[in-house]
PDB file of C-alpha atoms in Angstrom:
ATOM      1  CA  MET A  28      23.747 -12.046  -1.992  1.00  0.00           C
ATOM      2  CA  HIS A  29      26.396 -10.661   0.400  1.00  0.00           C
ATOM      3  CA  PHE A  30      24.607  -7.338   0.989  1.00  0.00           C
ATOM      4  CA  ARG A  31      21.493  -9.112   2.243  1.00  0.00           C
ATOM      5  CA  THR A  32      22.978 -11.859   4.368  1.00  0.00           C
ATOM      6  CA  GLY A  33      25.183  -9.465   6.309  1.00  0.00           C
ATOM      7  CA  TYR A  34      22.141  -7.938   8.065  1.00  0.00           C
ATOM      8  CA  THR A  35      19.872 -10.909   8.659  1.00  0.00           C
ATOM      9  CA  LYS A  36      20.634 -11.225  12.371  1.00  0.00           C
ATOM     10  CA  LEU A  37      20.190  -7.481  12.901  1.00  0.00           C
ATOM     11  CA  ILE A  38      16.751  -7.626  11.302  1.00  0.00           C
ATOM     12  CA  VAL A  39      15.642 -10.435  13.615  1.00  0.00           C
ATOM     13  CA  ILE A  40      16.813  -8.514  16.683  1.00  0.00           C
ATOM     14  CA  PHE A  41      14.770  -5.390  16.118  1.00  0.00           C
ATOM     15  CA  VAL A  42      11.800  -6.445  14.007  1.00  0.00           C
ATOM     16  CA  ALA A  43       9.521  -6.245  17.046  1.00  0.00           C
ATOM     17  CA  ALA A  44      10.097  -2.496  17.136  1.00  0.00           C
ATOM     18  CA  PHE A  45       8.012  -2.125  13.978  1.00  0.00           C
ATOM     19  CA  SER A  46       4.995  -3.984  15.316  1.00  0.00           C
ATOM     20  CA  PHE A  47       1.602  -2.355  15.422  1.00  0.00           C
ATOM     21  CA  SER A  48       0.167  -0.691  18.463  1.00  0.00           C
ATOM     22  CA  PHE A  49      -3.544  -1.356  18.454  1.00  0.00           C
ATOM     23  CA  ALA A  50      -6.332  -1.219  20.986  1.00  0.00           C
ATOM     24  CA  LYS A  51      -8.789  -4.074  20.849  1.00  0.00           C
ATOM     25  CA  GLU A  52     -10.391  -4.507  24.233  1.00  0.00           C
ATOM     26  CA  SER A  53     -13.400  -2.313  23.457  1.00  0.00           C
ATOM     27  CA  VAL A  54     -14.254  -3.521  19.970  1.00  0.00           C
ATOM     28  CA  GLU A  55     -17.950  -4.017  19.483  1.00  0.00           C
ATOM     29  CA  VAL A  56     -18.666  -6.952  17.201  1.00  0.00           C
ATOM     30  CA  ASN A  57     -21.594  -6.434  14.865  1.00  0.00           C
ATOM     31  CA  GLU A  58     -21.719  -9.264  12.378  1.00  0.00           C
ATOM     32  CA  ILE A  59     -21.767  -8.380   8.720  1.00  0.00           C
ATOM     33  CA  GLN A  60     -24.635 -10.240   7.163  1.00  0.00           C
ATOM     34  CA  THR A  61     -23.199 -11.732   4.006  1.00  0.00           C
ATOM     35  CA  ASN A  62     -22.369 -15.195   2.822  1.00  0.00           C
ATOM     36  CA  ASN A  63     -19.836 -14.052   0.256  1.00  0.00           C
ATOM     37  CA  PRO A  64     -17.910 -10.973   1.441  1.00  0.00           C
ATOM     38  CA  MET A  65     -15.354  -9.376  -0.855  1.00  0.00           C
ATOM     39  CA  PRO A  66     -11.899 -10.870  -0.113  1.00  0.00           C
ATOM     40  CA  ILE A  67      -9.141  -8.754   1.406  1.00  0.00           C
ATOM     41  CA  VAL A  68      -5.465  -8.457   0.456  1.00  0.00           C
ATOM     42  CA  LEU A  69      -3.039  -7.043   3.040  1.00  0.00           C
ATOM     43  CA  TRP A  70       0.516  -5.793   2.539  1.00  0.00           C
ATOM     44  CA  HIS A  71       2.689  -5.073   5.561  1.00  0.00           C
ATOM     45  CA  GLY A  72       5.234  -2.332   6.072  1.00  0.00           C
ATOM     46  CA  MET A  73       8.966  -2.046   6.616  1.00  0.00           C
ATOM     47  CA  GLY A  74      10.448  -4.562   9.035  1.00  0.00           C
ATOM     48  CA  ASP A  75       7.235  -6.557   9.316  1.00  0.00           C
ATOM     49  CA  SER A  76       5.956  -9.812   7.856  1.00  0.00           C
ATOM     50  CA  CYS A  77       2.681 -11.196   6.611  1.00  0.00           C
ATOM     51  CA  CYS A  78       2.016 -13.258   9.712  1.00  0.00           C
ATOM     52  CA  ASN A  79       3.540 -11.551  12.729  1.00  0.00           C
ATOM     53  CA  PRO A  80       0.954 -12.192  15.479  1.00  0.00           C
ATOM     54  CA  MET A  81       1.725  -8.797  17.014  1.00  0.00           C
ATOM     55  CA  SER A  82       0.872  -6.939  13.807  1.00  0.00           C
ATOM     56  CA  MET A  83      -0.385  -8.363  10.512  1.00  0.00           C
ATOM     57  CA  GLY A  84      -1.398 -11.670  12.027  1.00  0.00           C
ATOM     58  CA  GLY A  85      -3.487  -9.774  14.578  1.00  0.00           C
ATOM     59  CA  ILE A  86      -5.049  -7.590  11.879  1.00  0.00           C
ATOM     60  CA  GLN A  87      -5.886 -10.634   9.762  1.00  0.00           C
ATOM     61  CA  LYS A  88      -7.478 -12.334  12.766  1.00  0.00           C
ATOM     62  CA  PHE A  89      -9.499  -9.194  13.488  1.00  0.00           C
ATOM     63  CA  PHE A  90     -10.934  -9.140   9.960  1.00  0.00           C
ATOM     64  CA  GLU A  91     -11.729 -12.846  10.071  1.00  0.00           C
ATOM     65  CA  GLU A  92     -13.497 -12.506  13.419  1.00  0.00           C
ATOM     66  CA  ASN A  93     -15.552  -9.485  12.353  1.00  0.00           C
ATOM     67  CA  ILE A  94     -16.382 -10.490   8.767  1.00  0.00           C
ATOM     68  CA  PRO A  95     -17.835 -14.001   8.619  1.00  0.00           C
ATOM     69  CA  ASN A  96     -16.535 -16.138   5.742  1.00  0.00           C
ATOM     70  CA  VAL A  97     -14.077 -13.518   4.536  1.00  0.00           C
ATOM     71  CA  HIS A  98     -10.947 -14.659   2.722  1.00  0.00           C
ATOM     72  CA  VAL A  99      -7.853 -12.687   3.772  1.00  0.00           C
ATOM     73  CA  HIS A 100      -4.626 -12.941   1.777  1.00  0.00           C
ATOM     74  CA  SER A 101      -1.735 -11.362   3.656  1.00  0.00           C
ATOM     75  CA  LEU A 102       1.088 -10.992   1.144  1.00  0.00           C
ATOM     76  CA  GLU A 103       4.333 -12.786   1.973  1.00  0.00           C
ATOM     77  CA  ILE A 104       7.222 -11.478  -0.105  1.00  0.00           C
ATOM     78  CA  GLY A 105       9.605 -14.371   0.254  1.00  0.00           C
ATOM     79  CA  ASP A 106       9.632 -18.038   1.158  1.00  0.00           C
ATOM     80  CA  ASN A 107       9.301 -17.643   4.916  1.00  0.00           C
ATOM     81  CA  TYR A 108       8.876 -15.253   7.827  1.00  0.00           C
ATOM     82  CA  LEU A 109      12.501 -14.128   7.851  1.00  0.00           C
ATOM     83  CA  THR A 110      12.898 -13.511   4.111  1.00  0.00           C
ATOM     84  CA  ASP A 111       9.604 -11.604   4.111  1.00  0.00           C
ATOM     85  CA  ILE A 112      11.069  -9.234   6.709  1.00  0.00           C
ATOM     86  CA  GLU A 113      14.418  -9.048   4.944  1.00  0.00           C
ATOM     87  CA  ASN A 114      12.829  -8.272   1.587  1.00  0.00           C
ATOM     88  CA  SER A 115      11.027  -5.282   3.106  1.00  0.00           C
ATOM     89  CA  TYR A 116      14.463  -3.658   3.295  1.00  0.00           C
ATOM     90  CA  LEU A 117      16.530  -5.208   0.554  1.00  0.00           C
ATOM     91  CA  MET A 118      14.441  -6.414  -2.403  1.00  0.00           C
ATOM     92  CA  ASN A 119      13.878  -4.278  -5.489  1.00  0.00           C
ATOM     93  CA  VAL A 120      10.376  -2.800  -5.105  1.00  0.00           C
ATOM     94  CA  ASN A 121       9.432  -3.373  -8.738  1.00  0.00           C
ATOM     95  CA  GLU A 122      10.253  -7.056  -8.281  1.00  0.00           C
ATOM     96  CA  GLN A 123       8.168  -7.100  -5.096  1.00  0.00           C
ATOM     97  CA  VAL A 124       5.188  -5.610  -6.922  1.00  0.00           C
ATOM     98  CA  SER A 125       5.526  -8.158  -9.736  1.00  0.00           C
ATOM     99  CA  LEU A 126       5.633 -10.968  -7.186  1.00  0.00           C
ATOM    100  CA  ALA A 127       2.593  -9.560  -5.397  1.00  0.00           C
ATOM    101  CA  CYS A 128       0.684  -9.365  -8.687  1.00  0.00           C
ATOM    102  CA  ALA A 129       1.532 -13.009  -9.400  1.00  0.00           C
ATOM    103  CA  LYS A 130       0.414 -14.127  -5.937  1.00  0.00           C
ATOM    104  CA  ILE A 131      -2.853 -12.214  -6.224  1.00  0.00           C
ATOM    105  CA  SER A 132      -3.500 -13.622  -9.694  1.00  0.00           C
ATOM    106  CA  ALA A 133      -2.805 -17.169  -8.510  1.00  0.00           C
ATOM    107  CA  ASP A 134      -5.262 -16.935  -5.598  1.00  0.00           C
ATOM    108  CA  THR A 135      -8.535 -18.176  -7.099  1.00  0.00           C
ATOM    109  CA  ALA A 136     -10.512 -16.707  -4.199  1.00  0.00           C
ATOM    110  CA  LEU A 137      -9.616 -13.256  -5.558  1.00  0.00           C
ATOM    111  CA  LYS A 138     -10.657 -13.868  -9.177  1.00  0.00           C
ATOM    112  CA  ASP A 139     -13.777 -11.676  -8.968  1.00  0.00           C
ATOM    113  CA  GLY A 140     -12.068  -8.832  -7.160  1.00  0.00           C
ATOM    114  CA  TYR A 141     -10.740  -7.845  -3.760  1.00  0.00           C
ATOM    115  CA  ASN A 142     -10.296  -4.990  -1.310  1.00  0.00           C
ATOM    116  CA  ALA A 143      -6.668  -3.985  -0.669  1.00  0.00           C
ATOM    117  CA  ILE A 144      -5.260  -2.598   2.572  1.00  0.00           C
ATOM    118  CA  GLY A 145      -1.657  -1.445   2.770  1.00  0.00           C
ATOM    119  CA  PHE A 146       0.255  -0.502   5.909  1.00  0.00           C
ATOM    120  CA  SER A 147       3.071   2.064   5.730  1.00  0.00           C
ATOM    121  CA  GLN A 148       5.186   1.307   2.623  1.00  0.00           C
ATOM    122  CA  GLY A 149       2.751  -1.473   1.763  1.00  0.00           C
ATOM    123  CA  GLY A 150       0.312   1.328   0.897  1.00  0.00           C
ATOM    124  CA  GLN A 151       2.235   2.748  -2.042  1.00  0.00           C
ATOM    125  CA  PHE A 152       3.236  -0.775  -3.080  1.00  0.00           C
ATOM    126  CA  LEU A 153      -0.428  -1.803  -3.332  1.00  0.00           C
ATOM    127  CA  ARG A 154      -1.154   1.371  -5.281  1.00  0.00           C
ATOM    128  CA  ALA A 155       1.465   0.192  -7.766  1.00  0.00           C
ATOM    129  CA  VAL A 156      -0.413  -3.126  -7.948  1.00  0.00           C
ATOM    130  CA  ALA A 157      -3.627  -1.241  -8.771  1.00  0.00           C
ATOM    131  CA  GLN A 158      -1.857   0.740 -11.498  1.00  0.00           C
ATOM    132  CA  ARG A 159       0.054  -2.155 -13.039  1.00  0.00           C
ATOM    133  CA  CYS A 160      -2.092  -5.241 -12.471  1.00  0.00           C
ATOM    134  CA  PRO A 161      -5.810  -4.575 -13.027  1.00  0.00           C
ATOM    135  CA  ASN A 162      -6.790  -8.253 -13.115  1.00  0.00           C
ATOM    136  CA  PRO A 163      -8.178  -9.481 -10.848  1.00  0.00           C
ATOM    137  CA  PRO A 164      -9.711  -6.080 -10.100  1.00  0.00           C
ATOM    138  CA  MET A 165      -8.900  -4.147  -6.957  1.00  0.00           C
ATOM    139  CA  LYS A 166     -12.182  -2.630  -5.723  1.00  0.00           C
ATOM    140  CA  ASN A 167     -11.158  -0.401  -2.813  1.00  0.00           C
ATOM    141  CA  LEU A 168      -7.654   0.681  -1.782  1.00  0.00           C
ATOM    142  CA  ILE A 169      -7.040   1.638   1.849  1.00  0.00           C
ATOM    143  CA  THR A 170      -3.599   2.929   2.870  1.00  0.00           C
ATOM    144  CA  PHE A 171      -2.570   3.385   6.504  1.00  0.00           C
ATOM    145  CA  GLY A 172       0.359   5.784   6.691  1.00  0.00           C
ATOM    146  CA  GLY A 173       1.432   5.119   3.090  1.00  0.00           C
ATOM    147  CA  GLN A 174       4.188   7.350   1.737  1.00  0.00           C
ATOM    148  CA  HIS A 175       2.612   8.268  -1.596  1.00  0.00           C
ATOM    149  CA  GLN A 176       5.016  11.141  -2.218  1.00  0.00           C
ATOM    150  CA  GLY A 177       7.912   9.359  -0.580  1.00  0.00           C
ATOM    151  CA  VAL A 178      10.003  10.400   2.415  1.00  0.00           C
ATOM    152  CA  PHE A 179      12.894  12.749   3.054  1.00  0.00           C
ATOM    153  CA  GLY A 180      14.315  11.498   6.319  1.00  0.00           C
ATOM    154  CA  LEU A 181      13.960   8.762   8.920  1.00  0.00           C
ATOM    155  CA  PRO A 182      13.157  10.910  11.984  1.00  0.00           C
ATOM    156  CA  ARG A 183      12.544   8.088  14.441  1.00  0.00           C
ATOM    157  CA  CYS A 184      13.692   4.901  12.839  1.00  0.00           C
ATOM    158  CA  PRO A 185      13.813   2.094  15.464  1.00  0.00           C
ATOM    159  CA  GLY A 186      16.778  -0.158  15.898  1.00  0.00           C
ATOM    160  CA  GLU A 187      19.582   2.320  16.430  1.00  0.00           C
ATOM    161  CA  SER A 188      20.845   0.216  19.317  1.00  0.00           C
ATOM    162  CA  VAL A 189      21.947  -2.394  16.772  1.00  0.00           C
ATOM    163  CA  LYS A 190      22.978   0.220  14.200  1.00  0.00           C
ATOM    164  CA  PHE A 191      20.779  -1.096  11.372  1.00  0.00           C
ATOM    165  CA  CYS A 192      18.822   2.110  10.900  1.00  0.00           C
ATOM    166  CA  GLU A 193      22.035   4.083  11.098  1.00  0.00           C
ATOM    167  CA  ILE A 194      23.346   1.956   8.231  1.00  0.00           C
ATOM    168  CA  ILE A 195      20.232   2.844   6.219  1.00  0.00           C
ATOM    169  CA  ARG A 196      20.723   6.532   6.966  1.00  0.00           C
ATOM    170  CA  ARG A 197      24.370   6.396   5.920  1.00  0.00           C
ATOM    171  CA  MET A 198      23.489   4.694   2.659  1.00  0.00           C
ATOM    172  CA  LEU A 199      20.816   7.273   1.882  1.00  0.00           C
ATOM    173  CA  ASP A 200      23.151  10.128   2.772  1.00  0.00           C
ATOM    174  CA  PHE A 201      25.948   8.574   0.733  1.00  0.00           C
ATOM    175  CA  GLY A 202      23.868   8.346  -2.390  1.00  0.00           C
ATOM    176  CA  ALA A 203      20.187   7.451  -2.399  1.00  0.00           C
ATOM    177  CA  TYR A 204      20.133   7.725  -6.176  1.00  0.00           C
ATOM    178  CA  THR A 205      23.238   5.721  -7.002  1.00  0.00           C
ATOM    179  CA  ASN A 206      22.330   2.643  -9.007  1.00  0.00           C
ATOM    180  CA  TYR A 207      23.560   0.214  -6.334  1.00  0.00           C
ATOM    181  CA  VAL A 208      21.570   1.808  -3.508  1.00  0.00           C
ATOM    182  CA  GLN A 209      18.459   2.155  -5.682  1.00  0.00           C
ATOM    183  CA  GLN A 210      18.648  -1.503  -6.643  1.00  0.00           C
ATOM    184  CA  HIS A 211      19.257  -2.852  -3.149  1.00  0.00           C
ATOM    185  CA  LEU A 212      17.624  -0.600  -0.560  1.00  0.00           C
ATOM    186  CA  VAL A 213      13.843  -0.445  -0.549  1.00  0.00           C
ATOM    187  CA  GLN A 214      13.608   2.879   1.261  1.00  0.00           C
ATOM    188  CA  ALA A 215      15.867   4.542  -1.336  1.00  0.00           C
ATOM    189  CA  GLN A 216      13.310   3.648  -3.973  1.00  0.00           C
ATOM    190  CA  TYR A 217      10.787   6.001  -2.398  1.00  0.00           C
ATOM    191  CA  TRP A 218      13.358   8.520  -1.143  1.00  0.00           C
ATOM    192  CA  HIS A 219      12.215  11.900  -2.459  1.00  0.00           C
ATOM    193  CA  ASN A 220      14.769  14.700  -2.218  1.00  0.00           C
ATOM    194  CA  PRO A 221      13.005  18.069  -2.645  1.00  0.00           C
ATOM    195  CA  LEU A 222      16.402  19.796  -2.764  1.00  0.00           C
ATOM    196  CA  ASN A 223      17.233  17.997  -6.008  1.00  0.00           C
ATOM    197  CA  GLU A 224      14.005  17.128  -7.799  1.00  0.00           C
ATOM    198  CA  GLU A 225      15.790  16.694 -11.123  1.00  0.00           C
ATOM    199  CA  GLU A 226      18.023  13.910  -9.828  1.00  0.00           C
ATOM    200  CA  TYR A 227      15.083  12.289  -8.027  1.00  0.00           C
ATOM    201  CA  ARG A 228      12.987  12.129 -11.190  1.00  0.00           C
ATOM    202  CA  ALA A 229      15.883  10.925 -13.308  1.00  0.00           C
ATOM    203  CA  LYS A 230      17.103   8.157 -11.008  1.00  0.00           C
ATOM    204  CA  SER A 231      14.194   7.015  -8.804  1.00  0.00           C
ATOM    205  CA  LEU A 232      13.481   3.422  -9.820  1.00  0.00           C
ATOM    206  CA  PHE A 233      10.036   3.262  -8.253  1.00  0.00           C
ATOM    207  CA  LEU A 234       8.290   6.302  -6.808  1.00  0.00           C
ATOM    208  CA  ALA A 235       8.813   8.834  -9.596  1.00  0.00           C
ATOM    209  CA  GLU A 236       7.736   6.173 -12.081  1.00  0.00           C
ATOM    210  CA  ILE A 237       4.482   5.156 -10.376  1.00  0.00           C
ATOM    211  CA  ASN A 238       3.632   8.824  -9.766  1.00  0.00           C
ATOM    212  CA  ASN A 239       3.906   9.534 -13.514  1.00  0.00           C
ATOM    213  CA  GLU A 240       6.455  12.261 -12.838  1.00  0.00           C
ATOM    214  CA  VAL A 241       8.586  11.581 -15.916  1.00  0.00           C
ATOM    215  CA  VAL A 242       6.740   9.525 -18.515  1.00  0.00           C
ATOM    216  CA  LYS A 243       2.972   9.962 -18.324  1.00  0.00           C
ATOM    217  CA  ASN A 244       1.747   6.369 -18.418  1.00  0.00           C
ATOM    218  CA  GLU A 245      -1.933   6.578 -19.373  1.00  0.00           C
ATOM    219  CA  THR A 246      -2.457   2.938 -18.395  1.00  0.00           C
ATOM    220  CA  TYR A 247      -1.546   3.778 -14.798  1.00  0.00           C
ATOM    221  CA  LYS A 248      -4.101   6.558 -14.828  1.00  0.00           C
ATOM    222  CA  THR A 249      -6.804   4.405 -16.411  1.00  0.00           C
ATOM    223  CA  ASN A 250      -6.264   1.538 -13.989  1.00  0.00           C
ATOM    224  CA  LEU A 251      -6.204   3.686 -10.846  1.00  0.00           C
ATOM    225  CA  LYS A 252      -9.470   5.357 -11.823  1.00  0.00           C
ATOM    226  CA  LYS A 253     -11.156   1.935 -11.791  1.00  0.00           C
ATOM    227  CA  LEU A 254     -11.087   1.975  -7.984  1.00  0.00           C
ATOM    228  CA  LYS A 255     -14.401   2.476  -6.261  1.00  0.00           C
ATOM    229  CA  ASN A 256     -12.703   4.247  -3.359  1.00  0.00           C
ATOM    230  CA  PHE A 257      -9.132   5.278  -2.566  1.00  0.00           C
ATOM    231  CA  VAL A 258      -8.896   5.910   1.176  1.00  0.00           C
ATOM    232  CA  MET A 259      -5.747   7.443   2.703  1.00  0.00           C
ATOM    233  CA  ILE A 260      -5.254   7.480   6.471  1.00  0.00           C
ATOM    234  CA  LEU A 261      -2.808   9.992   7.951  1.00  0.00           C
ATOM    235  CA  PHE A 262      -1.572   9.533  11.519  1.00  0.00           C
ATOM    236  CA  THR A 263      -1.798  12.890  13.284  1.00  0.00           C
ATOM    237  CA  GLU A 264       1.266  12.350  15.512  1.00  0.00           C
ATOM    238  CA  ASP A 265       3.335  10.360  13.042  1.00  0.00           C
ATOM    239  CA  GLY A 266       6.989  10.400  14.087  1.00  0.00           C
ATOM    240  CA  MET A 267       8.148   7.884  11.503  1.00  0.00           C
ATOM    241  CA  VAL A 268       7.139   9.376   8.141  1.00  0.00           C
ATOM    242  CA  ASP A 269       8.836  12.625   7.117  1.00  0.00           C
ATOM    243  CA  PRO A 270       6.810  14.503   6.086  1.00  0.00           C
ATOM    244  CA  LYS A 271       3.660  12.852   7.374  1.00  0.00           C
ATOM    245  CA  GLU A 272       1.625  14.775   4.762  1.00  0.00           C
ATOM    246  CA  SER A 273       3.012  12.306   2.221  1.00  0.00           C
ATOM    247  CA  GLU A 274       0.303   9.977   3.552  1.00  0.00           C
ATOM    248  CA  TRP A 275      -2.178  12.293   1.769  1.00  0.00           C
ATOM    249  CA  PHE A 276       0.069  12.909  -1.269  1.00  0.00           C
ATOM    250  CA  GLY A 277       1.422  16.135   0.210  1.00  0.00           C
ATOM    251  CA  PHE A 278       5.130  16.941   0.159  1.00  0.00           C
ATOM    252  CA  TYR A 279       7.751  19.623   0.588  1.00  0.00           C
ATOM    253  CA  LYS A 280       7.763  22.471  -1.873  1.00  0.00           C
ATOM    254  CA  SER A 281      10.537  21.969  -4.418  1.00  0.00           C
ATOM    255  CA  GLY A 282      13.866  23.464  -3.401  1.00  0.00           C
ATOM    256  CA  GLN A 283      13.394  23.366   0.382  1.00  0.00           C
ATOM    257  CA  ASP A 284      12.273  21.040   3.185  1.00  0.00           C
ATOM    258  CA  LYS A 285      10.059  23.231   5.365  1.00  0.00           C
ATOM    259  CA  GLU A 286       6.933  24.313   3.480  1.00  0.00           C
ATOM    260  CA  ILE A 287       4.387  21.625   2.585  1.00  0.00           C
ATOM    261  CA  VAL A 288       2.431  21.631  -0.654  1.00  0.00           C
ATOM    262  CA  ARG A 289      -0.826  19.732  -0.286  1.00  0.00           C
ATOM    263  CA  LEU A 290      -2.030  17.379  -3.002  1.00  0.00           C
ATOM    264  CA  HIS A 291      -4.674  19.766  -4.344  1.00  0.00           C
ATOM    265  CA  ASP A 292      -2.045  22.447  -5.013  1.00  0.00           C
ATOM    266  CA  SER A 293       0.444  20.115  -6.688  1.00  0.00           C
ATOM    267  CA  SER A 294       1.033  19.572 -10.403  1.00  0.00           C
ATOM    268  CA  LEU A 295       0.269  15.892  -9.872  1.00  0.00           C
ATOM    269  CA  TYR A 296      -3.295  16.960  -9.051  1.00  0.00           C
ATOM    270  CA  THR A 297      -3.853  20.099 -11.125  1.00  0.00           C
ATOM    271  CA  GLU A 298      -2.460  18.466 -14.271  1.00  0.00           C
ATOM    272  CA  ASP A 299      -4.056  15.149 -13.244  1.00  0.00           C
ATOM    273  CA  TRP A 300      -1.046  12.927 -13.866  1.00  0.00           C
ATOM    274  CA  LEU A 301      -2.664   9.927 -12.139  1.00  0.00           C
ATOM    275  CA  GLY A 302      -6.352  10.735 -12.453  1.00  0.00           C
ATOM    276  CA  LEU A 303      -6.611  11.798  -8.804  1.00  0.00           C
ATOM    277  CA  LYS A 304      -8.347  15.055  -9.678  1.00  0.00           C
ATOM    278  CA  GLU A 305     -10.990  13.215 -11.651  1.00  0.00           C
ATOM    279  CA  MET A 306     -11.372  10.659  -8.881  1.00  0.00           C
ATOM    280  CA  ASP A 307     -11.724  13.474  -6.344  1.00  0.00           C
ATOM    281  CA  GLU A 308     -14.466  15.098  -8.406  1.00  0.00           C
ATOM    282  CA  GLN A 309     -16.230  11.711  -8.459  1.00  0.00           C
ATOM    283  CA  LYS A 310     -15.874  11.537  -4.649  1.00  0.00           C
ATOM    284  CA  LYS A 311     -13.634   8.492  -4.852  1.00  0.00           C
ATOM    285  CA  LEU A 312     -10.814  10.035  -2.803  1.00  0.00           C
ATOM    286  CA  HIS A 313     -11.109  10.026   0.971  1.00  0.00           C
ATOM    287  CA  PHE A 314      -8.678  11.676   3.392  1.00  0.00           C
ATOM    288  CA  LEU A 315      -8.993  10.312   6.931  1.00  0.00           C
ATOM    289  CA  GLN A 316      -7.043  11.073  10.096  1.00  0.00           C
ATOM    290  CA  ALA A 317      -6.232   8.595  12.838  1.00  0.00           C
ATOM    291  CA  VAL A 318      -5.093  10.100  16.116  1.00  0.00           C
ATOM    292  CA  GLY A 319      -1.732   8.728  17.190  1.00  0.00           C
ATOM    293  CA  ASP A 320       1.741   7.797  16.029  1.00  0.00           C
ATOM    294  CA  HIS A 321       2.637   5.710  12.988  1.00  0.00           C
ATOM    295  CA  LEU A 322       0.464   2.575  12.738  1.00  0.00           C
ATOM    296  CA  GLN A 323      -1.186   3.116  16.111  1.00  0.00           C
ATOM    297  CA  ILE A 324      -4.502   1.646  15.042  1.00  0.00           C
ATOM    298  CA  ASP A 325      -7.573   1.528  17.240  1.00  0.00           C
ATOM    299  CA  LEU A 326      -9.559  -1.483  16.079  1.00  0.00           C
ATOM    300  CA  ASN A 327     -12.894   0.082  16.988  1.00  0.00           C
ATOM    301  CA  TRP A 328     -11.938   3.021  14.741  1.00  0.00           C
ATOM    302  CA  LEU A 329     -10.911   0.564  12.034  1.00  0.00           C
ATOM    303  CA  LYS A 330     -14.244  -1.220  12.166  1.00  0.00           C
ATOM    304  CA  THR A 331     -16.366   1.952  12.225  1.00  0.00           C
ATOM    305  CA  ASN A 332     -14.430   4.018   9.681  1.00  0.00           C
ATOM    306  CA  ILE A 333     -13.108   1.395   7.282  1.00  0.00           C
ATOM    307  CA  ILE A 334     -15.027  -1.886   7.478  1.00  0.00           C
ATOM    308  CA  ASP A 335     -18.523  -0.453   7.993  1.00  0.00           C
ATOM    309  CA  LYS A 336     -18.061   2.586   5.761  1.00  0.00           C
ATOM    310  CA  PHE A 337     -15.979   1.429   2.789  1.00  0.00           C
ATOM    311  CA  LEU A 338     -15.466  -2.330   2.728  1.00  0.00           C
ATOM    312  CA  TYR A 339     -18.908  -3.611   3.719  1.00  0.00           C
ATOM    313  CA  PRO A 340     -21.242  -0.634   4.084  1.00  0.00           C
ATOM    314  CA  LYS A 341     -24.602  -1.341   5.647  1.00  0.00           C
TER     315      LYS A 341
END
């Protein structure tokens, strides 16, 4: 479509700006003693791809090197590297989730269950998979910098030198909740305007729906509660996600964009729209902090706090 093809070259130019920053030189390898480890599904973030060696490819390699015999399925939303990147900006999120569900279902190595790890927007997208597609079963969900309550701003969006992020900003300012923008801009589909909550709930094609903010879908609640653990990692110096507390389901108080309401004080929790309160009482919810900016992941930290504690505990 014309909207997509007009930006393909711009995406290629600045995709490297979204790559991970991770430290790996000091990782201590302690082999996990298992012949049949639970498989892993990964979903990348905005401007990335399944197999970028500087980000998801490196993460996949890290898991494979530290977990003998593990099967890792890094989701590719598209037919190739470029369309995977492009779709992270321009493909309807509900269609992406449906495609991800189909890919997961078709992978026979995942038939008995899998652990899911989402990075940035891939976090809330994998949560939608858990809520909508319970078979094969997702066992643990780990989200690194996921925007579970959406975003209200792009405070440090890379790529301004080629104007792509400025185009995104203009579209969101022009009308994040117009049908055209909602259908064709991924970030608009989790754009959460606290200054106009009524319009957000009425016109958000993705986020308001998966957060059960309008229609209370009991199936979503039932399916999410099947998780063994739901682990949310917030980056303490995050300059990309606004507000960063969205990574823990926090967000701005309705009617303004200064005061933050944490998950436990929100209606989503107190009225238990998604089952998070019940999961919390069962000690299934885990709120972790990683020191650093958005997706600055120390691989030693990843192994100690995620692999050894939640994925393959000793």
